[in-house]
Amino acid sequence: MTRTYSELPGLMTVMTGDEKHGPSATSTLDVLWVLYDQVLRVTPGTVTDPGRDRFLLSKGHGPAAYYAVLAAKGFIPESWLAEFGSAGSRLGYHPDRNLVPGVEIASGSLGHGLPLGVGVAHGLIARGLLTPRVFVLVGDAELDEGSNSEAIVYAGAIGLPNLTVVAVDNQSSSYGWGAGGIEAHFAVSGWSVARVDGRDHAALASAFSAAPAGAPAGAPRLVVAAVEGSGS
């Protein structure tokens, strides 16, 4: 049985424990739902299909929302949620692709997901798989990691039109972003950029589906999903 968006908070409350990272998870809930409900071309039956879209959760230290969405869409049994973080559970404090159906990467130290996403997107093109898209969800604070800067420059230089990065911005970056925000950091490297309300499902779906007018041809895409501040 698939669930609706309104049922997600209830699924999240099933998961308990000190390592739940509730605010981190909640900040991603709407982005995750819109991706899996309206955008991603992947189902529980196509998780190994070469032609599927790929979703990579780099902001993996608060996976409760991700697990709730996977359960709501039938990728994992809802019964797994109550075992979150317990000994023997498949649902660890970081998602593990070897244990959780539908998970593409093992989220670990922050800063790994975007470089991995660049590699996946580049690899798909090299294999002649031009239809699948790669979506990487990062947090604004995570972008402080230097590995991301290298990935941003490389992706912009070679052009990866199949790559979309979703940056959930809850104003928790250590040093802030200055004039132009996160999007200026990507735009200078040749990315198409947009900022939307991270709680507005229609705005998110539109940003994921089409590049802004005047965007560089063949460019990777950044969508900044702005949500309430981390201290709210």
PDB file of N, CA and C in Angstrom, residues 23-74:
ATOM      1  N   PRO A  23      15.589  17.355  13.060  1.00  0.00           N
ATOM      2  CA  PRO A  23      15.573  18.570  12.244  1.00  0.00           C
ATOM      3  C   PRO A  23      16.250  18.394  10.886  1.00  0.00           C
ATOM      4  N   SER A  24      17.349  17.656  10.850  1.00  0.00           N
ATOM      5  CA  SER A  24      18.036  17.412   9.582  1.00  0.00           C
ATOM      6  C   SER A  24      17.138  16.634   8.632  1.00  0.00           C
ATOM      7  N   ALA A  25      16.460  15.626   9.177  1.00  0.00           N
ATOM      8  CA  ALA A  25      15.563  14.821   8.350  1.00  0.00           C
ATOM      9  C   ALA A  25      14.381  15.646   7.862  1.00  0.00           C
ATOM     10  N   THR A  26      13.765  16.390   8.773  1.00  0.00           N
ATOM     11  CA  THR A  26      12.579  17.161   8.419  1.00  0.00           C
ATOM     12  C   THR A  26      12.873  18.189   7.338  1.00  0.00           C
ATOM     13  N   SER A  27      14.072  18.732   7.321  1.00  0.00           N
ATOM     14  CA  SER A  27      14.422  19.737   6.314  1.00  0.00           C
ATOM     15  C   SER A  27      14.383  19.184   4.897  1.00  0.00           C
ATOM     16  N   THR A  28      14.519  17.864   4.760  1.00  0.00           N
ATOM     17  CA  THR A  28      14.575  17.246   3.432  1.00  0.00           C
ATOM     18  C   THR A  28      13.249  16.622   3.010  1.00  0.00           C
ATOM     19  N   LEU A  29      12.260  16.611   3.883  1.00  0.00           N
ATOM     20  CA  LEU A  29      11.060  15.806   3.662  1.00  0.00           C
ATOM     21  C   LEU A  29      10.337  16.165   2.370  1.00  0.00           C
ATOM     22  N   ASP A  30      10.127  17.449   2.119  1.00  0.00           N
ATOM     23  CA  ASP A  30       9.358  17.856   0.941  1.00  0.00           C
ATOM     24  C   ASP A  30      10.123  17.582  -0.352  1.00  0.00           C
ATOM     25  N   VAL A  31      11.414  17.834  -0.337  1.00  0.00           N
ATOM     26  CA  VAL A  31      12.235  17.543  -1.519  1.00  0.00           C
ATOM     27  C   VAL A  31      12.167  16.061  -1.858  1.00  0.00           C
ATOM     28  N   LEU A  32      12.341  15.229  -0.854  1.00  0.00           N
ATOM     29  CA  LEU A  32      12.315  13.782  -1.082  1.00  0.00           C
ATOM     30  C   LEU A  32      10.963  13.329  -1.622  1.00  0.00           C
ATOM     31  N   TRP A  33       9.902  13.849  -1.045  1.00  0.00           N
ATOM     32  CA  TRP A  33       8.573  13.433  -1.487  1.00  0.00           C
ATOM     33  C   TRP A  33       8.318  13.828  -2.942  1.00  0.00           C
ATOM     34  N   VAL A  34       8.639  15.055  -3.292  1.00  0.00           N
ATOM     35  CA  VAL A  34       8.401  15.509  -4.665  1.00  0.00           C
ATOM     36  C   VAL A  34       9.222  14.690  -5.652  1.00  0.00           C
ATOM     37  N   LEU A  35      10.468  14.398  -5.305  1.00  0.00           N
ATOM     38  CA  LEU A  35      11.297  13.593  -6.197  1.00  0.00           C
ATOM     39  C   LEU A  35      10.684  12.221  -6.430  1.00  0.00           C
ATOM     40  N   TYR A  36      10.338  11.536  -5.353  1.00  0.00           N
ATOM     41  CA  TYR A  36       9.840  10.165  -5.497  1.00  0.00           C
ATOM     42  C   TYR A  36       8.390  10.108  -5.970  1.00  0.00           C
ATOM     43  N   ASP A  37       7.631  11.156  -5.734  1.00  0.00           N
ATOM     44  CA  ASP A  37       6.224  11.147  -6.117  1.00  0.00           C
ATOM     45  C   ASP A  37       5.981  11.671  -7.532  1.00  0.00           C
ATOM     46  N   GLN A  38       6.845  12.595  -7.990  1.00  0.00           N
ATOM     47  CA  GLN A  38       6.567  13.259  -9.257  1.00  0.00           C
ATOM     48  C   GLN A  38       7.699  13.229 -10.285  1.00  0.00           C
ATOM     49  N   VAL A  39       8.901  12.952  -9.872  1.00  0.00           N
ATOM     50  CA  VAL A  39      10.036  13.204 -10.767  1.00  0.00           C
ATOM     51  C   VAL A  39      10.818  11.939 -11.126  1.00  0.00           C
ATOM     52  N   LEU A  40      11.301  11.220 -10.147  1.00  0.00           N
ATOM     53  CA  LEU A  40      12.211  10.107 -10.396  1.00  0.00           C
ATOM     54  C   LEU A  40      11.550   8.971 -11.177  1.00  0.00           C
ATOM     55  N   ARG A  41      12.250   8.494 -12.178  1.00  0.00           N
ATOM     56  CA  ARG A  41      11.792   7.330 -12.936  1.00  0.00           C
ATOM     57  C   ARG A  41      12.437   6.076 -12.340  1.00  0.00           C
ATOM     58  N   VAL A  42      11.932   5.706 -11.182  1.00  0.00           N
ATOM     59  CA  VAL A  42      12.393   4.486 -10.520  1.00  0.00           C
ATOM     60  C   VAL A  42      11.260   3.999  -9.623  1.00  0.00           C
ATOM     61  N   THR A  43      11.071   2.691  -9.576  1.00  0.00           N
ATOM     62  CA  THR A  43      10.041   2.062  -8.760  1.00  0.00           C
ATOM     63  C   THR A  43      10.667   0.902  -8.003  1.00  0.00           C
ATOM     64  N   PRO A  44       9.942   0.312  -7.048  1.00  0.00           N
ATOM     65  CA  PRO A  44      10.491  -0.864  -6.369  1.00  0.00           C
ATOM     66  C   PRO A  44      10.854  -1.988  -7.326  1.00  0.00           C
ATOM     67  N   GLY A  45      10.211  -2.043  -8.482  1.00  0.00           N
ATOM     68  CA  GLY A  45      10.499  -3.097  -9.443  1.00  0.00           C
ATOM     69  C   GLY A  45      11.608  -2.786 -10.425  1.00  0.00           C
ATOM     70  N   THR A  46      12.134  -1.539 -10.391  1.00  0.00           N
ATOM     71  CA  THR A  46      13.165  -1.159 -11.369  1.00  0.00           C
ATOM     72  C   THR A  46      14.447  -0.675 -10.709  1.00  0.00           C
ATOM     73  N   VAL A  47      14.692  -1.090  -9.463  1.00  0.00           N
ATOM     74  CA  VAL A  47      15.861  -0.578  -8.737  1.00  0.00           C
ATOM     75  C   VAL A  47      17.187  -1.075  -9.313  1.00  0.00           C
ATOM     76  N   THR A  48      17.145  -2.076 -10.194  1.00  0.00           N
ATOM     77  CA  THR A  48      18.372  -2.538 -10.850  1.00  0.00           C
ATOM     78  C   THR A  48      18.342  -2.299 -12.355  1.00  0.00           C
ATOM     79  N   ASP A  49      17.332  -1.625 -12.858  1.00  0.00           N
ATOM     80  CA  ASP A  49      17.211  -1.344 -14.288  1.00  0.00           C
ATOM     81  C   ASP A  49      18.254  -0.300 -14.685  1.00  0.00           C
ATOM     82  N   PRO A  50      19.106  -0.577 -15.679  1.00  0.00           N
ATOM     83  CA  PRO A  50      20.108   0.407 -16.092  1.00  0.00           C
ATOM     84  C   PRO A  50      19.503   1.734 -16.539  1.00  0.00           C
ATOM     85  N   GLY A  51      18.263   1.718 -16.989  1.00  0.00           N
ATOM     86  CA  GLY A  51      17.640   2.932 -17.480  1.00  0.00           C
ATOM     87  C   GLY A  51      16.945   3.757 -16.424  1.00  0.00           C
ATOM     88  N   ARG A  52      17.056   3.368 -15.138  1.00  0.00           N
ATOM     89  CA  ARG A  52      16.387   4.106 -14.069  1.00  0.00           C
ATOM     90  C   ARG A  52      17.090   5.424 -13.782  1.00  0.00           C
ATOM     91  N   ASP A  53      16.355   6.364 -13.208  1.00  0.00           N
ATOM     92  CA  ASP A  53      16.983   7.545 -12.628  1.00  0.00           C
ATOM     93  C   ASP A  53      17.674   7.140 -11.332  1.00  0.00           C
ATOM     94  N   ARG A  54      18.725   7.870 -10.988  1.00  0.00           N
ATOM     95  CA  ARG A  54      19.464   7.594  -9.750  1.00  0.00           C
ATOM     96  C   ARG A  54      19.287   8.748  -8.766  1.00  0.00           C
ATOM     97  N   PHE A  55      18.990   8.407  -7.506  1.00  0.00           N
ATOM     98  CA  PHE A  55      18.948   9.394  -6.438  1.00  0.00           C
ATOM     99  C   PHE A  55      20.015   9.064  -5.413  1.00  0.00           C
ATOM    100  N   LEU A  56      20.881  10.023  -5.123  1.00  0.00           N
ATOM    101  CA  LEU A  56      21.971   9.835  -4.168  1.00  0.00           C
ATOM    102  C   LEU A  56      21.766  10.779  -2.988  1.00  0.00           C
ATOM    103  N   LEU A  57      21.588  10.210  -1.806  1.00  0.00           N
ATOM    104  CA  LEU A  57      21.437  11.019  -0.600  1.00  0.00           C
ATOM    105  C   LEU A  57      22.808  11.256   0.004  1.00  0.00           C
ATOM    106  N   SER A  58      23.350  12.451  -0.208  1.00  0.00           N
ATOM    107  CA  SER A  58      24.630  12.797   0.399  1.00  0.00           C
ATOM    108  C   SER A  58      24.426  13.298   1.827  1.00  0.00           C
ATOM    109  N   LYS A  59      23.321  13.995   2.045  1.00  0.00           N
ATOM    110  CA  LYS A  59      22.965  14.474   3.398  1.00  0.00           C
ATOM    111  C   LYS A  59      22.385  13.286   4.162  1.00  0.00           C
ATOM    112  N   GLY A  60      23.251  12.331   4.459  1.00  0.00           N
ATOM    113  CA  GLY A  60      22.792  11.033   4.932  1.00  0.00           C
ATOM    114  C   GLY A  60      22.746  10.848   6.428  1.00  0.00           C
ATOM    115  N   HIS A  61      23.115  11.881   7.210  1.00  0.00           N
ATOM    116  CA  HIS A  61      23.148  11.697   8.658  1.00  0.00           C
ATOM    117  C   HIS A  61      21.788  11.903   9.305  1.00  0.00           C
ATOM    118  N   GLY A  62      20.785  12.267   8.511  1.00  0.00           N
ATOM    119  CA  GLY A  62      19.425  12.375   9.027  1.00  0.00           C
ATOM    120  C   GLY A  62      18.478  11.651   8.096  1.00  0.00           C
ATOM    121  N   PRO A  63      18.559  10.315   8.032  1.00  0.00           N
ATOM    122  CA  PRO A  63      17.849   9.584   6.979  1.00  0.00           C
ATOM    123  C   PRO A  63      16.407   9.230   7.295  1.00  0.00           C
ATOM    124  N   ALA A  64      15.849   9.692   8.422  1.00  0.00           N
ATOM    125  CA  ALA A  64      14.499   9.266   8.799  1.00  0.00           C
ATOM    126  C   ALA A  64      13.476   9.628   7.727  1.00  0.00           C
ATOM    127  N   ALA A  65      13.583  10.824   7.145  1.00  0.00           N
ATOM    128  CA  ALA A  65      12.636  11.219   6.093  1.00  0.00           C
ATOM    129  C   ALA A  65      12.810  10.344   4.863  1.00  0.00           C
ATOM    130  N   TYR A  66      14.039  10.019   4.531  1.00  0.00           N
ATOM    131  CA  TYR A  66      14.323   9.166   3.376  1.00  0.00           C
ATOM    132  C   TYR A  66      13.706   7.784   3.571  1.00  0.00           C
ATOM    133  N   TYR A  67      13.900   7.214   4.741  1.00  0.00           N
ATOM    134  CA  TYR A  67      13.333   5.894   5.014  1.00  0.00           C
ATOM    135  C   TYR A  67      11.803   5.947   4.976  1.00  0.00           C
ATOM    136  N   ALA A  68      11.231   7.028   5.504  1.00  0.00           N
ATOM    137  CA  ALA A  68       9.775   7.160   5.501  1.00  0.00           C
ATOM    138  C   ALA A  68       9.241   7.212   4.074  1.00  0.00           C
ATOM    139  N   VAL A  69       9.920   7.959   3.199  1.00  0.00           N
ATOM    140  CA  VAL A  69       9.482   8.050   1.805  1.00  0.00           C
ATOM    141  C   VAL A  69       9.655   6.713   1.092  1.00  0.00           C
ATOM    142  N   LEU A  70      10.771   6.040   1.332  1.00  0.00           N
ATOM    143  CA  LEU A  70      10.970   4.716   0.719  1.00  0.00           C
ATOM    144  C   LEU A  70       9.887   3.736   1.160  1.00  0.00           C
ATOM    145  N   ALA A  71       9.502   3.810   2.429  1.00  0.00           N
ATOM    146  CA  ALA A  71       8.437   2.942   2.908  1.00  0.00           C
ATOM    147  C   ALA A  71       7.094   3.339   2.297  1.00  0.00           C
ATOM    148  N   ALA A  72       6.848   4.634   2.214  1.00  0.00           N
ATOM    149  CA  ALA A  72       5.579   5.111   1.669  1.00  0.00           C
ATOM    150  C   ALA A  72       5.402   4.714   0.214  1.00  0.00           C
ATOM    151  N   LYS A  73       6.506   4.600  -0.510  1.00  0.00           N
ATOM    152  CA  LYS A  73       6.451   4.263  -1.926  1.00  0.00           C
ATOM    153  C   LYS A  73       6.686   2.775  -2.194  1.00  0.00           C
ATOM    154  N   GLY A  74       6.783   1.967  -1.140  1.00  0.00           N
ATOM    155  CA  GLY A  74       6.846   0.529  -1.311  1.00  0.00           C
ATOM    156  C   GLY A  74       8.212  -0.057  -1.578  1.00  0.00           C
TER     157      GLY A  74
END
